[in-house]
XYZ file of C-alpha atoms in Angstrom:
611
model
C 151.955 114.622 119.539
C 152.292 112.626 116.506
C 154.630 113.845 114.024
C 156.060 112.446 110.519
C 156.152 112.919 106.854
C 152.040 114.201 107.253
C 153.260 116.851 109.570
C 152.013 117.017 113.871
C 148.873 116.047 114.949
C 147.372 117.173 118.202
C 144.923 114.317 120.042
C 140.823 114.846 119.724
C 139.948 116.472 123.095
C 138.206 113.634 125.247
C 134.706 115.038 125.369
C 135.172 115.752 121.304
C 135.867 112.121 121.563
C 133.261 110.902 123.328
C 130.695 112.636 120.756
C 131.936 111.736 117.741
C 131.746 108.213 118.759
C 128.381 108.697 120.097
C 125.758 107.758 117.168
C 124.289 110.929 116.450
C 121.536 109.372 113.864
C 118.317 110.345 114.381
C 115.136 108.660 112.077
C 112.292 110.993 111.532
C 109.173 110.413 113.254
C 107.701 110.148 110.000
C 109.938 107.165 108.761
C 110.283 105.649 111.931
C 106.154 105.486 112.643
C 105.395 104.645 109.019
C 102.426 101.652 109.215
C 103.777 98.091 108.550
C 100.213 97.194 108.487
C 97.209 97.674 106.204
C 94.975 98.311 109.459
C 97.464 100.514 110.665
C 96.641 103.348 107.747
C 94.734 105.982 109.241
C 91.470 107.329 107.442
C 91.934 105.112 104.345
C 90.545 102.431 104.902
C 88.842 102.326 101.539
C 92.083 101.820 99.785
C 93.733 99.596 102.101
C 90.765 97.005 103.001
C 90.629 96.380 99.222
C 94.220 96.070 98.699
C 94.026 93.686 101.697
C 91.221 91.502 99.820
C 92.802 91.145 97.072
C 95.471 89.799 98.262
C 94.066 87.169 100.288
C 91.880 86.270 97.256
C 94.842 86.863 94.529
C 92.779 89.056 92.641
C 95.105 91.702 92.377
C 95.342 94.340 89.659
C 97.753 94.856 87.165
C 97.825 98.596 87.350
C 96.918 101.267 90.248
C 96.914 104.891 90.199
C 96.841 105.875 94.138
C 95.191 110.004 93.650
C 95.317 112.065 97.064
C 96.760 115.368 98.666
C 100.345 115.210 99.931
C 101.249 112.515 103.378
C 98.156 110.549 103.301
C 99.773 107.144 102.854
C 99.730 106.726 99.036
C 103.377 105.743 99.438
C 103.104 103.453 102.135
C 99.937 101.681 100.778
C 102.047 101.016 97.695
C 104.778 99.426 99.925
C 102.662 97.637 101.875
C 101.375 96.153 98.565
C 104.541 94.801 97.822
C 105.476 94.012 100.614
C 102.037 91.855 101.586
C 102.479 90.362 97.473
C 106.141 89.239 98.473
C 106.254 88.028 102.015
C 106.706 84.369 102.384
C 105.036 84.704 106.104
C 101.613 86.830 104.906
C 98.724 86.096 106.678
C 95.640 84.399 105.280
C 94.237 87.721 105.425
C 96.621 89.242 103.251
C 98.536 91.368 105.749
C 102.472 91.186 105.921
C 104.652 90.165 108.505
C 106.595 93.724 108.487
C 109.789 91.868 110.174
C 111.258 89.078 107.405
C 114.130 90.554 105.296
C 112.059 90.736 102.181
C 109.591 92.896 104.505
C 112.192 95.249 105.564
C 114.286 95.904 103.004
C 110.898 97.026 101.061
C 109.686 98.978 104.303
C 112.973 100.694 104.496
C 113.020 101.331 100.739
C 116.370 99.892 99.998
C 117.185 98.182 97.180
C 115.492 95.275 96.209
C 115.393 93.351 92.948
C 111.973 93.043 92.867
C 110.652 96.194 93.985
C 111.360 99.211 92.283
C 110.888 102.810 93.676
C 110.593 105.599 91.172
C 110.711 109.061 91.062
C 108.853 110.196 88.347
C 109.576 113.710 88.520
C 113.517 113.438 87.308
C 113.190 110.621 85.228
C 110.310 112.101 82.849
C 111.915 111.252 79.570
C 110.517 108.638 77.027
C 114.256 106.834 77.535
C 113.209 106.847 81.060
C 109.834 104.927 80.453
C 111.097 103.211 77.940
C 114.410 101.685 80.350
C 111.732 101.092 82.645
C 109.375 98.855 80.276
C 112.518 97.214 79.045
C 113.011 95.888 82.626
C 109.667 94.804 83.159
C 110.028 92.289 80.789
C 112.124 90.649 83.277
C 110.740 87.735 85.549
C 110.791 87.731 89.192
C 114.263 86.931 91.039
C 112.361 84.141 92.569
C 109.186 82.045 92.139
C 105.796 83.341 93.873
C 106.995 86.301 93.876
C 105.955 89.850 92.386
C 107.566 92.624 90.399
C 106.315 95.701 91.850
C 107.340 99.431 89.921
C 106.289 102.431 92.180
C 106.204 105.411 90.251
C 105.870 108.834 92.972
C 104.913 112.027 91.518
C 103.720 110.235 88.203
C 101.847 113.156 86.979
C 105.166 114.875 85.992
C 105.524 112.040 83.187
C 105.673 113.410 79.679
C 103.194 112.309 76.917
C 105.995 110.914 75.071
C 106.695 108.677 78.225
C 102.837 107.673 78.854
C 102.473 106.233 74.838
C 105.859 104.624 75.602
C 104.250 102.685 78.624
C 100.815 102.455 77.380
C 101.194 99.465 75.411
C 102.793 97.302 78.488
C 100.126 98.755 80.745
C 97.592 97.292 78.777
C 99.083 93.854 78.423
C 102.058 93.491 81.203
C 103.785 90.773 81.565
C 102.807 88.298 84.363
C 103.733 89.342 87.660
C 104.391 92.448 87.207
C 102.747 95.685 88.867
C 102.672 99.317 88.688
C 101.787 101.510 91.283
C 101.426 105.305 90.193
C 101.332 107.966 93.012
C 100.236 111.355 91.845
C 98.788 114.358 94.184
C 97.048 116.044 90.602
C 95.427 113.320 88.750
C 93.389 115.876 86.547
C 96.871 115.811 85.004
C 97.145 113.027 83.778
C 93.682 113.062 82.777
C 94.949 115.782 80.032
C 98.232 114.781 79.116
C 97.620 110.534 78.975
C 93.493 109.971 79.352
C 94.095 106.594 78.027
C 95.893 105.560 80.660
C 93.469 106.019 83.203
C 91.065 103.378 82.137
C 93.939 100.979 82.268
C 94.139 101.671 86.007
C 92.214 100.679 89.235
C 91.892 104.522 90.833
C 92.309 105.182 94.510
C 91.096 108.577 95.668
C 92.941 109.004 99.203
C 91.403 111.504 101.511
C 92.892 113.762 103.617
C 93.523 112.511 107.464
C 90.224 113.459 109.512
C 91.378 115.955 112.688
C 90.332 113.159 115.057
C 92.389 110.232 113.486
C 95.713 112.870 113.745
C 94.997 113.489 117.147
C 94.748 109.867 118.027
C 98.352 109.261 116.092
C 100.418 111.668 117.421
C 99.211 110.570 121.002
C 100.772 107.478 120.195
C 103.555 108.403 118.828
C 103.703 110.725 121.988
C 103.575 107.912 124.318
C 105.813 105.687 122.330
C 108.692 108.438 122.734
C 107.514 108.958 126.419
C 106.820 112.480 125.995
C 103.480 114.171 126.932
C 101.430 116.658 124.890
C 98.851 118.946 125.615
C 95.651 118.438 123.798
C 95.414 122.508 122.710
C 99.708 122.042 121.623
C 97.996 118.875 119.139
C 95.149 120.703 117.874
C 97.595 123.463 116.337
C 99.780 120.964 114.723
C 97.105 119.060 113.528
C 95.284 122.214 112.134
C 98.575 123.221 110.360
C 99.420 119.839 108.921
C 96.122 120.401 106.754
C 95.053 116.903 106.790
C 98.806 115.519 106.050
C 99.349 112.444 108.220
C 103.507 112.790 107.535
C 103.283 116.929 107.409
C 102.243 116.228 111.168
C 104.729 113.908 112.236
C 107.167 116.077 110.629
C 105.845 119.450 113.027
C 106.113 117.132 115.895
C 109.605 116.367 114.932
C 110.232 119.907 115.182
C 108.214 120.974 118.254
C 110.166 117.900 120.184
C 113.567 119.111 119.619
C 112.397 122.565 121.242
C 110.409 121.515 124.250
C 111.545 120.159 127.544
C 109.606 116.689 128.411
C 106.456 118.494 127.484
C 104.706 119.406 124.233
C 102.654 122.472 124.956
C 101.078 125.536 122.813
C 103.858 127.853 123.262
C 106.207 125.848 121.910
C 104.209 124.885 118.683
C 103.759 128.489 118.120
C 107.235 129.320 118.418
C 108.528 126.677 116.121
C 105.744 127.093 113.508
C 105.225 130.448 113.525
C 101.574 131.161 114.342
C 100.315 134.061 115.545
C 99.085 134.397 118.958
C 94.975 134.393 119.729
C 95.251 137.577 121.241
C 96.613 139.330 118.622
C 93.643 138.066 116.459
C 91.244 139.064 119.911
C 92.675 142.687 118.868
C 91.742 142.733 115.367
C 88.067 141.937 116.269
C 88.080 144.538 118.475
C 89.497 146.796 115.815
C 86.774 145.532 113.439
C 84.334 145.926 115.216
C 84.908 149.879 116.684
C 85.791 149.743 112.553
C 89.007 151.573 113.564
C 90.330 151.783 109.957
C 92.990 153.763 110.851
C 94.440 151.081 113.360
C 94.952 148.566 110.779
C 98.377 150.088 109.684
C 99.889 150.117 112.989
C 98.719 146.646 113.867
C 100.188 145.297 110.623
C 103.194 147.365 111.619
C 103.589 145.977 115.018
C 103.273 141.923 113.365
C 106.004 142.712 111.357
C 108.000 144.325 114.033
C 107.508 140.926 116.231
C 108.732 138.809 113.322
C 105.307 136.954 111.984
C 104.887 135.738 108.845
C 102.309 137.928 106.919
C 101.104 134.696 104.794
C 100.699 132.857 107.776
C 98.637 135.684 109.863
C 96.430 136.082 106.442
C 95.559 132.097 106.991
C 95.059 132.744 110.666
C 92.539 135.372 109.725
C 90.705 132.547 107.456
C 90.334 130.921 110.723
C 89.124 133.626 112.489
C 86.391 134.636 110.221
C 85.295 131.228 110.024
C 85.429 130.771 113.516
C 83.055 133.673 114.141
C 80.873 133.028 111.664
C 80.185 129.170 113.211
C 79.704 131.314 116.528
C 76.950 133.309 114.903
C 75.501 130.585 113.727
C 75.071 128.551 116.718
C 78.133 126.724 117.445
C 78.774 126.923 121.133
C 81.585 124.694 122.306
C 85.523 124.927 122.022
C 85.747 121.842 119.657
C 83.541 123.698 116.747
C 84.687 127.186 116.727
C 88.335 126.200 116.798
C 89.147 129.222 119.800
C 90.906 128.995 122.919
C 88.675 128.083 125.718
C 89.725 131.221 128.069
C 89.187 133.324 125.028
C 86.167 131.919 123.644
C 83.778 134.034 125.798
C 85.748 137.411 124.294
C 85.080 136.138 120.839
C 81.876 135.161 120.998
C 81.253 138.986 122.364
C 82.930 140.028 119.190
C 80.549 137.624 116.728
C 77.937 138.864 118.037
C 78.673 142.564 117.061
C 78.257 141.526 113.336
C 75.436 139.969 111.577
C 75.620 136.422 109.580
C 75.997 138.316 106.118
C 78.626 140.591 107.015
C 80.812 137.640 107.982
C 80.015 135.270 104.712
C 81.040 138.800 103.172
C 83.862 139.234 105.077
C 85.084 135.501 104.411
C 83.836 135.984 100.787
C 86.807 138.744 100.416
C 89.536 136.618 102.636
C 89.517 134.159 100.236
C 89.616 136.003 97.587
C 93.187 136.608 97.921
C 93.608 132.994 97.921
C 91.253 131.785 95.049
C 92.765 134.420 92.927
C 96.489 133.775 93.380
C 97.574 137.837 94.327
C 98.788 136.613 97.386
C 100.992 133.874 96.113
C 102.286 135.744 93.505
C 103.359 138.664 95.345
C 106.368 139.332 96.678
C 105.269 142.268 99.194
C 101.850 140.676 100.911
C 101.963 144.115 103.511
C 99.801 145.960 100.865
C 97.344 143.394 100.556
C 97.007 142.592 103.857
C 96.375 145.994 104.851
C 94.002 146.552 102.034
C 92.065 143.677 103.108
C 92.096 145.028 106.927
C 90.544 148.163 105.599
C 87.953 146.505 103.514
C 86.798 144.441 106.529
C 87.149 147.769 108.829
C 84.272 149.370 106.519
C 81.896 146.489 106.898
C 79.632 148.634 107.899
C 79.856 150.798 104.889
C 78.314 148.426 103.230
C 74.163 147.193 102.386
C 72.702 144.918 100.372
C 70.710 146.221 97.376
C 67.691 145.266 98.323
C 67.817 147.675 100.918
C 68.560 150.387 99.058
C 65.676 149.780 96.812
C 63.236 148.845 100.103
C 63.988 152.246 101.517
C 63.075 154.204 97.978
C 59.833 152.198 97.904
C 60.379 149.952 95.141
C 61.044 146.614 93.321
C 64.155 144.291 95.130
C 66.083 143.033 92.513
C 68.803 140.446 94.013
C 72.345 142.031 94.538
C 75.096 143.945 96.963
C 75.622 147.180 96.685
C 78.889 149.253 98.419
C 78.677 153.142 99.344
C 81.893 154.693 97.786
C 84.552 156.903 99.032
C 85.149 159.881 97.162
C 80.903 161.587 97.355
C 80.035 164.501 100.026
C 77.935 161.811 101.639
C 80.532 160.612 103.502
C 81.121 163.956 105.285
C 80.905 163.431 109.052
C 80.579 159.157 108.665
C 78.170 157.099 107.038
C 74.815 158.554 105.909
C 72.151 157.610 107.738
C 69.081 156.043 106.175
C 66.304 158.610 105.795
C 63.841 158.816 108.799
C 60.019 159.333 108.140
C 58.707 162.087 110.615
C 55.088 161.376 112.040
C 52.276 163.215 110.182
C 48.806 163.673 111.321
C 46.054 162.499 108.837
C 46.532 165.181 106.664
C 49.936 164.630 106.156
C 51.149 167.613 107.995
C 54.478 166.700 110.243
C 53.539 166.259 113.795
C 55.918 167.146 116.895
C 57.187 164.699 118.899
C 54.748 164.283 122.169
C 56.493 164.547 125.280
C 55.111 162.591 128.625
C 53.339 165.317 129.694
C 50.912 166.049 126.064
C 52.994 169.079 125.068
C 54.329 167.984 121.702
C 57.952 168.695 122.643
C 57.316 172.473 122.647
C 58.283 174.960 125.137
C 55.969 176.082 127.973
C 53.950 179.304 126.914
C 53.979 178.392 122.966
C 51.399 175.447 122.545
C 48.690 178.018 121.710
C 50.499 178.973 119.213
C 50.482 175.742 116.564
C 47.324 175.504 115.253
C 45.550 172.386 115.462
C 45.107 170.274 112.379
C 42.133 170.176 110.716
C 40.240 166.796 111.059
C 39.883 164.447 108.001
C 36.781 165.105 107.179
C 37.284 169.213 107.236
C 39.962 168.040 104.197
C 38.277 168.293 100.662
C 38.226 164.846 99.229
C 39.647 164.269 95.587
C 39.809 161.210 93.579
C 42.955 159.773 93.259
C 44.492 160.236 89.983
C 44.741 157.611 87.941
C 48.260 155.907 88.037
C 49.034 155.338 83.902
C 52.447 154.135 83.266
C 54.756 155.820 80.940
C 54.807 153.858 77.954
C 51.150 153.147 77.899
C 51.056 153.966 74.364
C 52.158 151.268 72.333
C 55.206 151.664 70.552
C 54.901 150.701 66.737
C 56.626 147.916 65.819
C 60.636 148.273 65.029
C 61.311 149.060 60.881
C 63.871 146.388 60.835
C 66.065 143.616 63.538
C 68.950 145.549 63.841
C 66.306 148.712 65.324
C 64.689 146.003 67.450
C 68.267 144.625 68.837
C 68.663 148.056 70.081
C 65.069 148.654 71.690
C 65.588 145.436 73.478
C 68.749 146.481 74.580
C 67.335 150.214 76.368
C 64.185 148.455 77.484
C 64.100 147.020 80.686
C 62.429 143.581 81.732
C 62.304 142.383 78.271
C 65.619 140.183 78.997
C 66.836 137.597 81.732
C 68.435 139.292 84.031
C 72.221 139.109 83.741
C 72.150 139.155 79.945
C 72.011 142.377 78.879
C 75.571 143.699 79.533
C 76.825 140.605 77.416
C 74.502 141.713 74.002
C 76.126 144.781 74.215
C 79.283 143.163 73.527
C 77.875 142.008 70.105
C 77.840 142.891 66.678
C 74.533 142.058 65.285
C 73.974 141.992 61.219
C 70.709 141.168 59.323
C 70.187 138.200 57.452
C 68.399 137.366 54.006
C 66.011 135.454 55.982
C 64.801 138.187 58.185
C 66.836 137.139 60.965
C 70.075 138.346 62.925
C 73.485 136.922 63.341
C 74.980 138.304 67.065
C 78.790 138.080 66.346
C 80.900 137.991 69.963
C 84.343 137.547 70.924
C 85.257 134.387 72.741
C 84.281 135.131 77.139
C 81.811 134.245 79.076
C 79.313 135.940 77.296
C 79.547 134.049 73.953
C 79.058 130.691 76.519
C 76.328 131.874 77.704
C 74.374 132.943 74.676
C 75.283 129.048 73.181
C 72.591 128.216 75.174
C 69.484 127.291 73.865
C 67.799 128.411 76.953
C 69.294 132.358 76.208
C 68.992 132.259 73.289
C 65.063 131.997 73.249
C 64.492 134.361 75.077
C 66.378 136.819 73.207
C 64.108 135.553 70.117
C 61.151 135.961 71.952
C 61.768 139.068 73.058
C 63.055 140.441 69.463
C 59.686 138.511 68.210
C 57.792 140.978 70.514
C 59.047 144.274 69.285
C 59.360 143.324 65.857
C 55.795 141.738 65.514
C 57.344 138.905 63.727
C 59.264 135.706 64.249
C 63.441 136.942 63.945
C 65.605 133.813 63.998
C 68.994 134.563 66.210
C 72.234 132.855 65.320
C 75.037 133.121 67.958
C 78.822 133.147 66.580
C 82.041 133.901 68.085
C 84.885 135.984 66.274
C 88.386 136.721 66.589
C 91.499 135.361 68.207
C 90.761 134.448 71.432
C 94.454 135.879 72.470
C 93.685 138.797 71.025
C 90.001 139.513 72.093
C 89.175 141.298 75.079
C 86.916 139.314 77.071
C 84.170 141.056 78.853
C 85.478 141.609 82.299
C 83.985 141.487 85.670
C 83.177 145.064 86.111
C 81.805 145.979 82.639
C 79.217 142.731 83.900
C 78.920 144.746 87.034
C 77.923 147.825 85.790
C 75.512 146.330 82.846
C 73.755 144.966 85.631
C 73.300 148.135 87.566
C 72.358 149.941 84.525
C 69.363 147.237 84.130
C 68.250 147.407 87.855
C 68.359 151.325 87.366
C 66.004 150.516 84.338
C 63.648 148.680 86.053
C 63.643 150.979 88.864
C 64.573 154.736 88.101
C 64.492 156.063 91.676
C 67.998 153.647 92.080
C 69.940 155.781 89.332
C 69.390 158.933 92.091
C 70.187 156.723 94.786
C 73.849 155.716 92.861
C 74.882 159.078 91.745
C 73.732 160.605 95.505
C 75.777 158.066 96.994
C 78.151 157.008 95.143
C 76.976 153.159 94.981
C 78.694 150.930 93.167
C 77.592 146.913 93.005
C 79.685 144.701 94.807
C 78.569 140.976 93.664
């Protein structure tokens, strides 16, 4: 017991004393195994080899822009360049030694007079840029050394900050090098386009799966831990091309595993959905069990799975099924577990490649449209998506509808709606043609005994069909088109405009819906002025080819040339753009104009144009 003016203290417990004396610091694998030489950087040989030779030959640029996804080696190569330039024991090939005091300080990111790393996300203003410019004017600490400024997240710099750096980038002091690293180079293009012409740009690639697996195996060997290939494949897929992400995920898994990295530990740590769950989903989609979607999603949530993670796994599932359907046979190509591959292959055979492409397109719309990221409650979106996939058998192509009607086959896809009486008792089946004899009368199906399926004793009650020679032959009536009589020429350009919009086949496919949104005014020179709100319609009609096609249609109806001028009107923020639904309705009306029987099918089956 210790006493005194500061109170009474008890001695530490012996076990606690041993723990406090033990070093509990741990260096993350992403830092511990960061490359120390140009040759160790995976997948980025086009960058590392160029930089190494530049150092060896003394042709180092004064400014570099490293652009690419996160965790692929941008900052690492920037440090390696700084190490190589300032290493006193650099090899003749341009590689740093990686062991000297200068290399160690740069590699560990410690303070250095000549190598400065700046985070542009927190130092993005014009004052920070001016401070950087003033510091760059000072010479390096020693002769023969370089001052290297590494600016990470460079796209976060403001326009004013770039303007402050513009002059020094154009005429930098001797032995001063700038390296800008960014994941969004397009923002620099928008904010400070002149900067790009003053930098040597290198685009970094995502790390391939093979290189990533080799690196993960190498790290596990150095750590003395065994790892199964299936588990490493899961980590590589989750990392999505980022080596730093892969090493960070491996670090998490190693904290849980007991001497071996297995797939179960990876799924537990990363929250991945088991492939058995996706196999259950394939069964629901094959059977078209829309009612089973709701309990399936509810079980996912009750078991604690992240629906965002399930959604990304669903994309991989549909992609794998499509690859199987297109001929992939091995486990590596499809991405499924080897023991479950036969069952996934059986499920893939239940869908046509076109169905799987359509399902994958529907699923990817949530990601590309941003609806999944913006929605705080993704359950409804996931359920709606799975319901759409379960109703895939109720989606038919427009070519099939027109072919069944015996007409032409415009391009597009039509989906049967939910609300019509045609859905009573399930999806409507395609009309079947009953066999007819030479006179056009319906024949009963013939059984094996030749009785045409009639009950015994009733065969004689059906009169024999007359022979073709007994029927009076009438010459077929000549097929005359409805609009065979020539219509008079339009009286004015505005009337001609209305005619080309109402007539089918006069305009290129897909342009009629845009023209319907235009306001036309007759001009003194006999032409037309078309005014459209800003949007895709205006962009398309400004194309000389499209405008020339409309002028030819007007000339055919008007009987004389009719110049057409296209103008945009209104504020883009106030004018409502032509929606996708309006364009689809216009396309469907155009198809109906070409094939009248399609209109009956649309009304009867409640069809909707999808794409």
